[in-house]
DNA sequence: ATTGGGGTTTCGGTGCGCCTAAATTCTGGC
DNA sequence: GCCAGAATTTAGGCGCACCGAAACCCCAAT
C-alpha cells in the first residue's frame, strides 16, 4: 500500500521495539532520542505515518502502532533478527558485532534472499540475543519475562534475552559465558549463581539489559 | 576523502562498465539512458564527481574516470560481482536472477561482510557471467575478448563472458547450456557447433552479448 | 559559410528527511 | 488556579537527487 522508505521503517521498528518488553507507549521525544534525530523531525514523520494509517497520534500525545503499522514493524524486526542470526551463525560475527550491519541490510535485502537465509538457518525462532524472530504474518512468540534488575533474591530462572542496545554489556556477558539459556539463581542483588556453582557479579547496566523467565 | 553516496557509486560504476570491454568514452546522454535518468541529472552529478576529482569532463565532451574514480568504480564492481557469485553459489539463485539484488546490496554491505563472503567462496576470480572480479586494490584481470557477433566464421573459441544486461538472453542461453567456459566453433553467422557436435543457433541479441576468446 | 538539429547545460522547481529557532501546549508544584 | 519549565509543534531552510522546459553549443550537411 504505502511505500515505507528506510527512514519510515526505522521509526516503526523503534516504536514497536519500545513496547515489545514494556507496556507504556513511547513519546515523540523518547523516539527522537532513540533515533538520534531532532524532535521536530519526529513530528514530521509522525504526521506522514499517521496519514498512512500506520500509527495513531493525538497532538501532544504519545504514539501507538495501528495493526497495519505493527505488521510493517514486525516485518522489519524479522529482517533485522534473521540477518543477525545469519551473521553469527554463518558469517563469523560475534553477537556484539551484528547490530550495525543488520541495521543497514534490513532495509535492502529482498524477501527472496531473506527467505533463502531463513531456510539455510533452519527457520530459527530466536536471534543470538534471545529475541523472538517474528513470523512472516507478524505473529511474535514472546514468553513472559522479568528484568534481572527487578527479580527477587532467591529467584531461580534462565536467561531469556539480552538487549542488544549496549555492545559493551554484550561483550562483558560473553566473557562471563552468560547468554540466552543460561540457568542461574539470584543469590543477592546483582549476584547470580550458575548451574555449575560458580557465582558471577553482574553490573547494574547488565542487570538492566537481561530478561529472565518469570 | 569524498563521501560517494549510492547514487554517485552508480554513476561511477556505469562509466567504468562502459569502457571495460570497449575503448570509446561514454557520453552524458548514453549515461543518462543506462541509468534511466534525465540528461540534466547527469550534468549535475557529473559536476559533483568532477569537483571531487573522480572524473574528468570538458563541457559538451565525453566522460572519463580519473585514477581515483576508477578505484571507486572497481570497488563497487567488486562488490556487485562478489554478491552475484555468492547469490548463485550459496543462495540458490540462477544467473539471470542475481542482477537486481546485487544492484541494491552493493551499496549497503560492509567491507567486513564482503570479505567474509569472499573467503567463503574461496576468493573467486570471476562472477557467474564470466566477468572478472576486481581485486581489492582495483586491479582487474581481463583477457582479450571478441564479441561473438564480430567473430569470423570458422573461429574456434570458448565463451569468456556474457553481458548480464538482458536477463532474457541469459535465460535463453542457460536453456541451451551455454555459459562461460563453453567451447565451440563458429560454423556460420549466428551458428555455433559445441564440443559434443551439437549445433546451436544464437539470436542476434545473444551474439551481441557473448564475448569469446580471441 | 551558414544553418539545423541533436547533444548538453542552465534554470526553476519537487519530494524527502533532516536541522534550528521560535511559537505553542501541556503539566506539576505552589 | 496559576505559572514555570518541559514537551511538542510550527516555520523557515538545507542538501541530495531527481525532473521538464528553455537556452545554448557544436558539427555535419548543404
Short mmCIF file of C-alpha atoms (C1' of nucleotides) in Angstrom, two decimals:
data_model
loop_
_atom_site.label_atom_id
_atom_site.label_comp_id
_atom_site.label_asym_id
_atom_site.label_seq_id
_atom_site.Cartn_x
_atom_site.Cartn_y
_atom_site.Cartn_z
CA UNK A 1 0.00 0.00 0.00
CA UNK A 2 2.25 2.75 1.26
CA UNK A 3 5.86 2.91 0.10
CA UNK A 4 7.52 2.98 3.54
CA UNK A 5 11.10 4.13 2.91
CA UNK A 6 14.08 3.13 5.02
CA UNK A 7 13.66 6.08 7.36
CA UNK A 8 9.99 5.36 7.98
CA UNK A 9 10.83 1.72 8.66
CA UNK A 10 13.25 2.83 11.36
CA UNK A 11 10.56 4.88 13.05
CA UNK A 12 8.09 1.98 13.00
CA UNK A 13 10.68 -0.50 14.21
CA UNK A 14 11.68 1.74 17.10
CA UNK A 15 8.09 2.38 18.15
CA UNK A 16 7.49 -1.37 18.08
CA UNK A 17 10.68 -2.19 19.98
CA UNK A 18 9.66 0.13 22.79
CA UNK A 19 6.50 -1.83 23.55
CA UNK A 20 7.94 -5.27 22.95
CA UNK A 21 9.04 -5.85 26.55
CA UNK A 22 7.19 -2.98 28.24
CA UNK A 23 3.60 -1.79 28.07
CA UNK A 24 3.84 2.01 28.16
CA UNK A 25 3.58 3.95 24.92
CA UNK A 26 6.55 5.82 23.50
CA UNK A 27 6.62 9.61 23.42
CA UNK A 28 7.89 11.67 20.47
CA UNK A 29 10.89 12.91 22.45
CA UNK A 30 11.92 9.41 23.50
CA UNK A 31 11.64 8.35 19.86
CA UNK A 32 13.81 11.29 18.84
CA UNK A 33 16.49 10.27 21.34
CA UNK A 34 16.47 6.62 20.22
CA UNK A 35 16.70 7.54 16.57
CA UNK A 36 19.21 10.31 17.13
CA UNK A 37 17.13 12.93 15.33
CA UNK A 38 15.67 16.28 16.36
CA UNK A 39 12.19 16.27 17.93
CA UNK A 40 10.84 18.30 15.04
CA UNK A 41 11.92 15.57 12.64
CA UNK A 42 9.80 13.14 14.63
CA UNK A 43 6.79 15.45 14.42
CA UNK A 44 7.12 15.50 10.67
CA UNK A 45 7.49 11.77 10.18
CA UNK A 46 4.73 11.09 12.68
CA UNK A 47 2.41 13.18 10.56
CA UNK A 48 3.22 11.08 7.50
CA UNK A 49 2.94 7.75 9.28
CA UNK A 50 -0.39 8.77 10.82
CA UNK A 51 -1.64 9.92 7.42
CA UNK A 52 -0.69 6.50 6.03
CA UNK A 53 -2.65 4.79 8.79
CA UNK A 54 0.42 3.13 10.30
CA UNK A 55 0.33 4.86 13.69
CA UNK A 56 -2.23 6.74 15.76
CA UNK A 57 -1.35 10.02 17.34
CA UNK A 58 -3.26 12.78 19.10
CA UNK A 59 -1.38 16.11 19.12
CA UNK A 60 0.95 16.38 22.11
CA UNK A 61 0.23 12.78 22.96
CA UNK A 62 2.18 9.50 22.75
CA UNK A 63 2.45 7.20 19.74
CA UNK A 64 0.87 3.83 19.07
CA UNK A 65 1.08 1.47 16.10
CA UNK A 66 -2.05 0.51 14.23
CA UNK A 67 -2.46 -3.11 13.16
CA UNK A 68 -1.08 -2.18 9.75
CA UNK A 69 1.82 -0.38 11.39
CA UNK A 70 2.59 -3.29 13.66
CA UNK A 71 2.69 -5.60 10.64
CA UNK A 72 5.22 -3.33 8.92
CA UNK A 73 7.24 -3.02 12.09
CA UNK A 74 7.42 -6.75 12.76
CA UNK A 75 8.44 -7.30 9.15
CA UNK A 76 11.44 -5.03 9.68
CA UNK A 77 12.25 -6.64 13.03
CA UNK A 78 12.00 -10.04 11.37
CA UNK A 79 14.56 -8.97 8.79
CA UNK A 80 16.83 -7.48 11.39
CA UNK A 81 16.84 -10.56 13.59
CA UNK A 82 17.19 -13.07 10.81
CA UNK A 83 20.14 -11.11 9.47
CA UNK A 84 21.74 -11.01 12.91
CA UNK A 85 21.22 -14.74 13.31
CA UNK A 86 22.77 -15.35 9.92
CA UNK A 87 25.79 -13.13 10.58
CA UNK A 88 26.52 -15.01 13.79
CA UNK A 89 25.62 -18.47 12.54
CA UNK A 90 27.31 -18.43 9.16
CA UNK A 91 29.49 -15.38 8.71
CA UNK A 92 31.71 -15.50 11.75
CA UNK A 93 30.35 -12.46 13.58
CA UNK A 94 30.14 -12.25 17.37
CA UNK A 95 26.81 -11.25 18.88
CA UNK A 96 28.08 -7.82 19.88
CA UNK A 97 29.13 -7.04 16.30
CA UNK A 98 26.00 -7.74 14.32
CA UNK A 99 23.77 -4.82 15.17
CA UNK A 100 25.13 -2.13 12.85
CA UNK A 101 25.38 -4.40 9.83
CA UNK A 102 21.82 -5.67 10.35
CA UNK A 103 20.61 -2.11 10.82
CA UNK A 104 21.60 -1.34 7.25
CA UNK A 105 20.85 -4.63 5.50
CA UNK A 106 17.34 -4.87 6.96
CA UNK A 107 16.31 -2.09 4.57
CA UNK A 108 17.83 -3.50 1.41
CA UNK A 109 17.54 -7.29 1.41
CA UNK A 110 14.76 -8.73 -0.78
CA UNK A 111 12.08 -11.06 0.53
CA UNK A 112 13.50 -13.81 -1.59
CA UNK A 113 17.00 -13.54 -0.17
CA UNK A 114 15.63 -13.23 3.35
CA UNK A 115 13.70 -16.47 2.98
CA UNK A 116 16.73 -18.20 1.50
CA UNK A 117 18.69 -17.19 4.57
CA UNK A 118 15.83 -18.26 6.82
CA UNK A 119 15.76 -21.70 5.19
CA UNK A 120 19.54 -22.10 5.46
CA UNK A 121 19.32 -21.35 9.17
CA UNK A 122 16.55 -23.90 9.65
CA UNK A 123 13.83 -21.34 10.43
CA UNK A 124 15.17 -20.18 13.79
CA UNK A 125 12.73 -18.90 16.42
CA UNK A 126 15.21 -16.62 18.21
CA UNK A 127 18.13 -14.40 17.31
CA UNK A 128 21.54 -14.56 19.04
CA UNK A 129 20.35 -12.22 21.80
CA UNK A 130 17.33 -14.42 22.56
CA UNK A 131 14.84 -12.09 20.90
CA UNK A 132 11.98 -13.86 19.15
CA UNK A 133 12.00 -13.68 15.35
CA UNK A 134 8.53 -12.59 14.20
CA UNK A 135 6.79 -14.89 11.73
CA UNK A 136 6.09 -13.63 8.22
CA UNK A 137 2.48 -12.94 9.25
CA UNK A 138 3.62 -10.68 12.07
CA UNK A 139 2.99 -13.06 14.97
CA UNK A 140 5.57 -12.95 17.72
CA UNK A 141 6.03 -15.67 20.31
CA UNK A 142 7.11 -13.86 23.42
CA UNK A 143 7.35 -15.69 26.75
CA UNK A 144 6.65 -13.75 29.98
CA UNK A 145 9.90 -12.21 31.14
CA UNK A 146 11.24 -10.18 34.04
CA UNK A 147 14.16 -7.78 34.06
CA UNK A 148 17.01 -9.26 36.11
CA UNK A 149 17.25 -5.92 37.93
CA UNK A 150 13.61 -6.40 39.06
CA UNK A 151 13.85 -10.08 40.03
CA UNK A 152 13.56 -11.02 43.72
CA UNK A 153 16.54 -12.54 45.52
CA UNK A 154 16.32 -16.33 45.58
CA UNK A 155 14.66 -16.37 42.14
CA UNK A 156 15.71 -19.42 40.07
CA UNK A 157 15.43 -18.80 36.36
CA UNK A 158 17.02 -18.89 32.91
CA UNK A 159 18.20 -16.02 30.74
CA UNK A 160 15.64 -15.35 28.03
CA UNK A 161 17.06 -12.37 26.19
CA UNK A 162 19.69 -9.68 26.45
CA UNK A 163 19.03 -6.27 24.98
CA UNK A 164 21.49 -5.56 22.19
CA UNK A 165 21.41 -1.84 22.78
CA UNK A 166 24.74 -1.73 24.59
CA UNK A 167 27.51 -3.74 22.85
CA UNK A 168 29.84 -3.39 25.85
CA UNK A 169 27.30 -5.24 28.01
CA UNK A 170 27.20 -7.99 25.40
CA UNK A 171 30.97 -8.31 25.34
CA UNK A 172 31.12 -8.40 29.12
CA UNK A 173 28.49 -11.13 29.31
CA UNK A 174 30.09 -13.15 26.54
CA UNK A 175 33.34 -13.09 28.51
CA UNK A 176 31.39 -14.39 31.53
CA UNK A 177 29.79 -17.11 29.37
CA UNK A 178 26.32 -15.77 30.10
CA UNK A 179 23.82 -15.91 27.25
CA UNK A 180 20.27 -16.89 26.35
CA UNK A 181 19.51 -20.23 28.02
CA UNK A 182 21.93 -19.79 30.92
CA UNK A 183 20.28 -21.07 34.13
CA UNK A 184 21.01 -19.44 37.44
CA UNK A 185 19.76 -18.46 40.90
CA UNK A 186 19.77 -14.85 42.05
CA UNK A 187 21.63 -15.19 45.35
CA UNK A 188 21.81 -11.48 46.11
CA UNK A 189 21.17 -8.26 44.16
CA UNK A 190 23.45 -8.27 41.11
CA UNK A 191 24.81 -11.68 42.08
CA UNK A 192 23.88 -14.89 40.30
CA UNK A 193 24.93 -18.49 40.87
CA UNK A 194 25.25 -20.58 37.75
CA UNK A 195 24.31 -24.25 37.38
CA UNK A 196 27.92 -25.34 37.97
CA UNK A 197 28.01 -23.47 41.28
CA UNK A 198 30.13 -20.58 40.06
CA UNK A 199 28.84 -17.18 41.04
CA UNK A 200 29.02 -14.02 38.97
CA UNK A 201 28.62 -10.37 39.80
CA UNK A 202 26.72 -8.51 37.12
CA UNK A 203 26.93 -4.77 36.60
CA UNK A 204 23.79 -2.64 37.03
CA UNK A 205 23.90 -1.95 33.29
CA UNK A 206 23.84 -5.68 32.57
CA UNK A 207 21.06 -6.34 35.08
CA UNK A 208 19.02 -3.71 33.25
CA UNK A 209 19.63 -5.48 29.93
CA UNK A 210 18.98 -9.10 30.93
CA UNK A 211 15.46 -10.52 30.83
CA UNK A 212 14.82 -13.80 32.59
CA UNK A 213 12.00 -16.32 32.92
CA UNK A 214 9.26 -15.26 35.39
CA UNK B 1 38.15 11.52 1.09
CA UNK B 2 34.84 12.13 -0.66
CA UNK B 3 31.65 10.60 0.69
CA UNK B 4 30.35 8.92 -2.52
CA UNK B 5 26.69 8.12 -1.91
CA UNK B 6 24.83 5.25 -3.53
CA UNK B 7 23.77 7.36 -6.49
CA UNK B 8 27.29 8.57 -7.20
CA UNK B 9 28.54 4.99 -6.99
CA UNK B 10 26.05 4.02 -9.69
CA UNK B 11 27.35 6.75 -11.98
CA UNK B 12 30.96 5.69 -11.47
CA UNK B 13 30.15 2.03 -11.92
CA UNK B 14 28.29 2.70 -15.16
CA UNK B 15 31.05 4.88 -16.56
CA UNK B 16 33.53 2.13 -15.72
CA UNK B 17 31.38 -0.64 -17.17
CA UNK B 18 31.19 1.17 -20.49
CA UNK B 19 34.93 1.04 -21.02
CA UNK B 20 35.50 -2.40 -19.58
CA UNK B 21 35.08 -4.22 -22.90
CA UNK B 22 35.22 -1.28 -25.28
CA UNK B 23 37.61 1.62 -25.63
CA UNK B 24 35.44 4.60 -26.54
CA UNK B 25 34.44 7.05 -23.82
CA UNK B 26 30.87 7.32 -22.64
CA UNK B 27 28.78 10.41 -23.39
CA UNK B 28 26.46 12.07 -20.90
CA UNK B 29 23.38 11.10 -22.88
CA UNK B 30 24.41 7.43 -23.05
CA UNK B 31 24.98 7.53 -19.31
CA UNK B 32 21.53 9.03 -18.80
CA UNK B 33 19.96 6.21 -20.82
CA UNK B 34 21.83 3.48 -18.94
CA UNK B 35 20.94 4.93 -15.57
CA UNK B 36 17.38 5.75 -16.54
CA UNK B 37 17.66 9.40 -15.53
CA UNK B 38 17.19 12.67 -17.37
CA UNK B 39 20.23 14.19 -19.13
CA UNK B 40 20.07 17.18 -16.84
CA UNK B 41 20.51 14.91 -13.85
CA UNK B 42 23.70 13.58 -15.40
CA UNK B 43 25.05 17.09 -15.91
CA UNK B 44 24.52 17.81 -12.23
CA UNK B 45 26.16 14.67 -10.92
CA UNK B 46 29.00 14.99 -13.41
CA UNK B 47 29.74 18.41 -11.98
CA UNK B 48 29.98 16.95 -8.48
CA UNK B 49 32.08 13.97 -9.49
CA UNK B 50 34.45 16.20 -11.45
CA UNK B 51 34.71 18.57 -8.48
CA UNK B 52 35.63 15.57 -6.31
CA UNK B 53 38.34 14.60 -8.75
CA UNK B 54 36.71 11.29 -9.64
CA UNK B 55 36.07 12.01 -13.32
CA UNK B 56 37.36 14.42 -15.92
CA UNK B 57 34.98 16.29 -18.13
CA UNK B 58 35.24 19.17 -20.58
CA UNK B 59 31.89 20.90 -21.20
CA UNK B 60 29.97 19.24 -24.03
CA UNK B 61 32.53 16.46 -24.09
CA UNK B 62 32.58 12.81 -23.04
CA UNK B 63 33.38 11.44 -19.58
CA UNK B 64 36.46 9.65 -18.28
CA UNK B 65 37.36 8.27 -14.88
CA UNK B 66 40.43 9.56 -13.05
CA UNK B 67 42.61 7.03 -11.22
CA UNK B 68 40.74 7.83 -8.02
CA UNK B 69 37.43 7.41 -9.81
CA UNK B 70 38.45 4.11 -11.33
CA UNK B 71 39.39 2.84 -7.88
CA UNK B 72 35.97 3.75 -6.54
CA UNK B 73 34.27 2.24 -9.54
CA UNK B 74 36.13 -1.06 -9.36
CA UNK B 75 35.35 -1.25 -5.65
CA UNK B 76 31.64 -1.09 -6.46
CA UNK B 77 32.00 -3.57 -9.32
CA UNK B 78 33.90 -5.89 -6.99
CA UNK B 79 31.04 -5.77 -4.52
CA UNK B 80 28.48 -6.33 -7.23
CA UNK B 81 30.23 -9.35 -8.71
CA UNK B 82 31.09 -10.98 -5.42
CA UNK B 83 27.47 -10.63 -4.33
CA UNK B 84 26.27 -12.15 -7.60
CA UNK B 85 28.70 -15.02 -7.22
CA UNK B 86 27.50 -15.60 -3.68
CA UNK B 87 23.82 -15.50 -4.61
CA UNK B 88 24.37 -18.15 -7.27
CA UNK B 89 26.89 -20.23 -5.36
CA UNK B 90 25.22 -20.36 -1.98
CA UNK B 91 21.74 -18.90 -2.05
CA UNK B 92 20.08 -20.82 -4.85
CA UNK B 93 19.76 -18.01 -7.38
CA UNK B 94 20.05 -18.55 -11.12
CA UNK B 95 22.41 -16.31 -13.03
CA UNK B 96 19.60 -14.39 -14.66
CA UNK B 97 18.09 -13.52 -11.27
CA UNK B 98 21.01 -12.00 -9.41
CA UNK B 99 21.42 -8.63 -11.01
CA UNK B 100 18.70 -6.63 -9.26
CA UNK B 101 19.52 -7.97 -5.82
CA UNK B 102 23.23 -7.26 -6.27
CA UNK B 103 22.41 -3.81 -7.58
CA UNK B 104 20.95 -2.91 -4.20
CA UNK B 105 23.22 -4.83 -1.84
CA UNK B 106 26.41 -3.49 -3.44
CA UNK B 107 25.65 -0.15 -1.79
CA UNK B 108 24.91 -1.41 1.69
CA UNK B 109 27.16 -4.36 2.52
CA UNK B 110 30.13 -3.61 4.78
CA UNK B 111 33.72 -4.40 3.85
CA UNK B 112 33.83 -6.94 6.61
CA UNK B 113 30.82 -8.88 5.38
CA UNK B 114 32.03 -8.67 1.81
CA UNK B 115 35.35 -10.22 2.74
CA UNK B 116 33.60 -12.91 4.76
CA UNK B 117 31.59 -13.78 1.66
CA UNK B 118 34.72 -13.64 -0.48
CA UNK B 119 36.51 -16.07 1.84
CA UNK B 120 33.53 -18.40 1.92
CA UNK B 121 33.52 -18.55 -1.86
CA UNK B 122 37.25 -19.27 -1.96
CA UNK B 123 38.24 -15.90 -3.46
CA UNK B 124 36.71 -16.40 -6.91
CA UNK B 125 38.24 -14.66 -9.93
CA UNK B 126 35.04 -14.49 -12.00
CA UNK B 127 31.34 -13.97 -11.41
CA UNK B 128 28.64 -16.29 -12.82
CA UNK B 129 28.58 -14.36 -16.11
CA UNK B 130 32.32 -14.74 -16.57
CA UNK B 131 33.12 -11.15 -15.63
CA UNK B 132 36.39 -10.72 -13.73
CA UNK B 133 36.07 -9.75 -10.08
CA UNK B 134 38.36 -6.78 -9.42
CA UNK B 135 40.90 -7.21 -6.62
CA UNK B 136 40.63 -5.02 -3.53
CA UNK B 137 43.37 -2.78 -4.91
CA UNK B 138 41.39 -2.15 -8.10
CA UNK B 139 43.35 -4.42 -10.44
CA UNK B 140 41.26 -6.29 -12.98
CA UNK B 141 42.45 -9.34 -14.87
CA UNK B 142 40.74 -9.12 -18.23
CA UNK B 143 41.68 -11.48 -21.07
CA UNK B 144 41.40 -10.21 -24.67
CA UNK B 145 37.90 -10.91 -25.92
CA UNK B 146 35.87 -10.60 -29.11
CA UNK B 147 32.15 -10.17 -29.45
CA UNK B 148 30.61 -13.31 -30.93
CA UNK B 149 28.76 -11.09 -33.40
CA UNK B 150 32.15 -9.82 -34.64
CA UNK B 151 33.94 -13.20 -34.79
CA UNK B 152 34.85 -14.62 -38.18
CA UNK B 153 33.23 -17.84 -39.41
CA UNK B 154 35.43 -20.83 -38.65
CA UNK B 155 36.65 -19.25 -35.40
CA UNK B 156 37.24 -21.85 -32.67
CA UNK B 157 36.96 -20.39 -29.21
CA UNK B 158 35.49 -20.54 -25.72
CA UNK B 159 32.86 -18.33 -24.14
CA UNK B 160 34.53 -15.82 -21.83
CA UNK B 161 31.67 -13.72 -20.58
CA UNK B 162 28.05 -12.95 -21.23
CA UNK B 163 26.72 -9.48 -20.57
CA UNK B 164 24.10 -9.56 -17.83
CA UNK B 165 22.26 -6.59 -19.23
CA UNK B 166 19.47 -8.64 -20.78
CA UNK B 167 18.07 -11.35 -18.46
CA UNK B 168 16.08 -12.94 -21.28
CA UNK B 169 19.33 -13.62 -23.17
CA UNK B 170 20.72 -15.26 -20.05
CA UNK B 171 17.68 -17.48 -19.65
CA UNK B 172 17.79 -18.45 -23.29
CA UNK B 173 21.48 -19.38 -23.08
CA UNK B 174 21.02 -21.27 -19.81
CA UNK B 175 18.35 -23.36 -21.51
CA UNK B 176 20.84 -24.09 -24.31
CA UNK B 177 23.52 -24.99 -21.72
CA UNK B 178 25.79 -22.24 -22.99
CA UNK B 179 27.83 -20.40 -20.37
CA UNK B 180 31.32 -19.14 -19.53
CA UNK B 181 33.81 -21.86 -20.48
CA UNK B 182 31.68 -23.40 -23.22
CA UNK B 183 33.92 -24.32 -26.19
CA UNK B 184 32.62 -24.08 -29.71
CA UNK B 185 33.34 -23.37 -33.38
CA UNK B 186 31.51 -20.66 -35.28
CA UNK B 187 30.32 -22.64 -38.29
CA UNK B 188 28.24 -19.85 -39.83
CA UNK B 189 26.97 -16.46 -38.73
CA UNK B 190 24.86 -17.00 -35.57
CA UNK B 191 25.57 -20.71 -35.65
CA UNK B 192 27.95 -22.47 -33.29
CA UNK B 193 28.99 -26.10 -33.00
CA UNK B 194 29.64 -27.33 -29.48
CA UNK B 195 32.34 -29.76 -28.39
CA UNK B 196 29.87 -32.68 -28.46
CA UNK B 197 28.99 -31.91 -32.09
CA UNK B 198 25.60 -30.37 -31.37
CA UNK B 199 24.98 -27.11 -33.17
CA UNK B 200 23.06 -24.14 -31.82
CA UNK B 201 21.52 -21.11 -33.45
CA UNK B 202 22.01 -17.99 -31.38
CA UNK B 203 19.84 -14.92 -31.68
CA UNK B 204 21.41 -11.63 -32.79
CA UNK B 205 20.76 -10.29 -29.28
CA UNK B 206 22.71 -13.18 -27.79
CA UNK B 207 25.57 -12.82 -30.28
CA UNK B 208 25.84 -9.17 -29.20
CA UNK B 209 26.05 -10.23 -25.55
CA UNK B 210 28.57 -13.08 -25.77
CA UNK B 211 32.30 -12.38 -25.62
CA UNK B 212 34.66 -15.12 -26.66
CA UNK B 213 38.42 -15.79 -26.64
CA UNK B 214 40.28 -14.02 -29.43
"C1'" DA C 1 29.83 29.97 -44.71
"C1'" DT C 2 25.61 29.03 -42.96
"C1'" DT C 3 22.23 26.54 -40.60
"C1'" DG C 4 19.54 22.98 -38.41
"C1'" DG C 5 19.12 19.51 -35.26
"C1'" DG C 6 20.92 16.65 -31.63
"C1'" DG C 7 23.51 16.69 -27.53
"C1'" DT C 8 24.41 19.34 -23.38
"C1'" DT C 9 23.69 22.65 -19.95
"C1'" DT C 10 21.06 26.04 -17.27
"C1'" DC C 11 17.10 27.25 -14.73
"C1'" DG C 12 13.43 26.80 -11.72
"C1'" DG C 13 11.06 23.52 -9.14
"C1'" DT C 14 9.78 18.85 -6.43
"C1'" DG C 15 9.93 15.43 -2.51
"C1'" DC C 16 12.38 13.53 1.19
"C1'" DG C 17 14.49 13.68 5.58
"C1'" DC C 18 16.87 16.39 8.27
"C1'" DC C 19 18.01 20.87 11.01
"C1'" DT C 20 17.49 25.32 14.30
"C1'" DA C 21 14.80 28.76 16.30
"C1'" DA C 22 10.53 30.36 17.65
"C1'" DA C 23 5.85 29.53 18.86
"C1'" DT C 24 2.59 26.78 21.33
"C1'" DT C 25 0.61 23.46 24.57
"C1'" DC C 26 0.58 20.69 28.49
"C1'" DT C 27 1.50 19.65 33.37
"C1'" DG C 28 3.14 19.51 38.17
"C1'" DG C 29 4.11 22.34 42.13
"C1'" DC C 30 2.79 26.02 44.70
"C1'" DG D 1 -5.97 28.38 39.94
"C1'" DC D 2 -1.64 29.88 38.13
"C1'" DC D 3 2.59 29.54 36.07
"C1'" DA D 4 7.32 27.93 35.01
"C1'" DG D 5 9.56 24.52 32.59
"C1'" DA D 6 9.39 20.68 29.67
"C1'" DA D 7 7.47 18.58 25.65
"C1'" DT D 8 5.65 19.30 21.20
"C1'" DT D 9 4.64 21.67 17.06
"C1'" DT D 10 5.25 25.26 13.54
"C1'" DA D 11 8.06 27.95 10.43
"C1'" DG D 12 11.75 28.52 7.55
"C1'" DG D 13 15.68 26.43 5.47
"C1'" DC D 14 19.28 22.96 3.68
"C1'" DG D 15 21.39 19.16 0.80
"C1'" DC D 16 20.53 15.48 -2.17
"C1'" DA D 17 18.93 13.54 -6.38
"C1'" DC D 18 15.67 13.96 -9.43
"C1'" DC D 19 12.53 16.36 -13.19
"C1'" DG D 20 10.85 19.31 -17.58
"C1'" DA D 21 11.44 23.33 -20.30
"C1'" DA D 22 14.26 26.53 -22.31
"C1'" DA D 23 18.70 28.14 -23.75
"C1'" DC D 24 22.91 27.05 -25.64
"C1'" DC D 25 26.74 24.84 -28.22
"C1'" DC D 26 28.68 22.29 -31.93
"C1'" DC D 27 29.23 19.86 -36.05
"C1'" DA D 28 27.77 17.92 -40.44
"C1'" DA D 29 25.41 18.64 -44.48
"C1'" DT D 30 24.40 21.68 -47.64
#
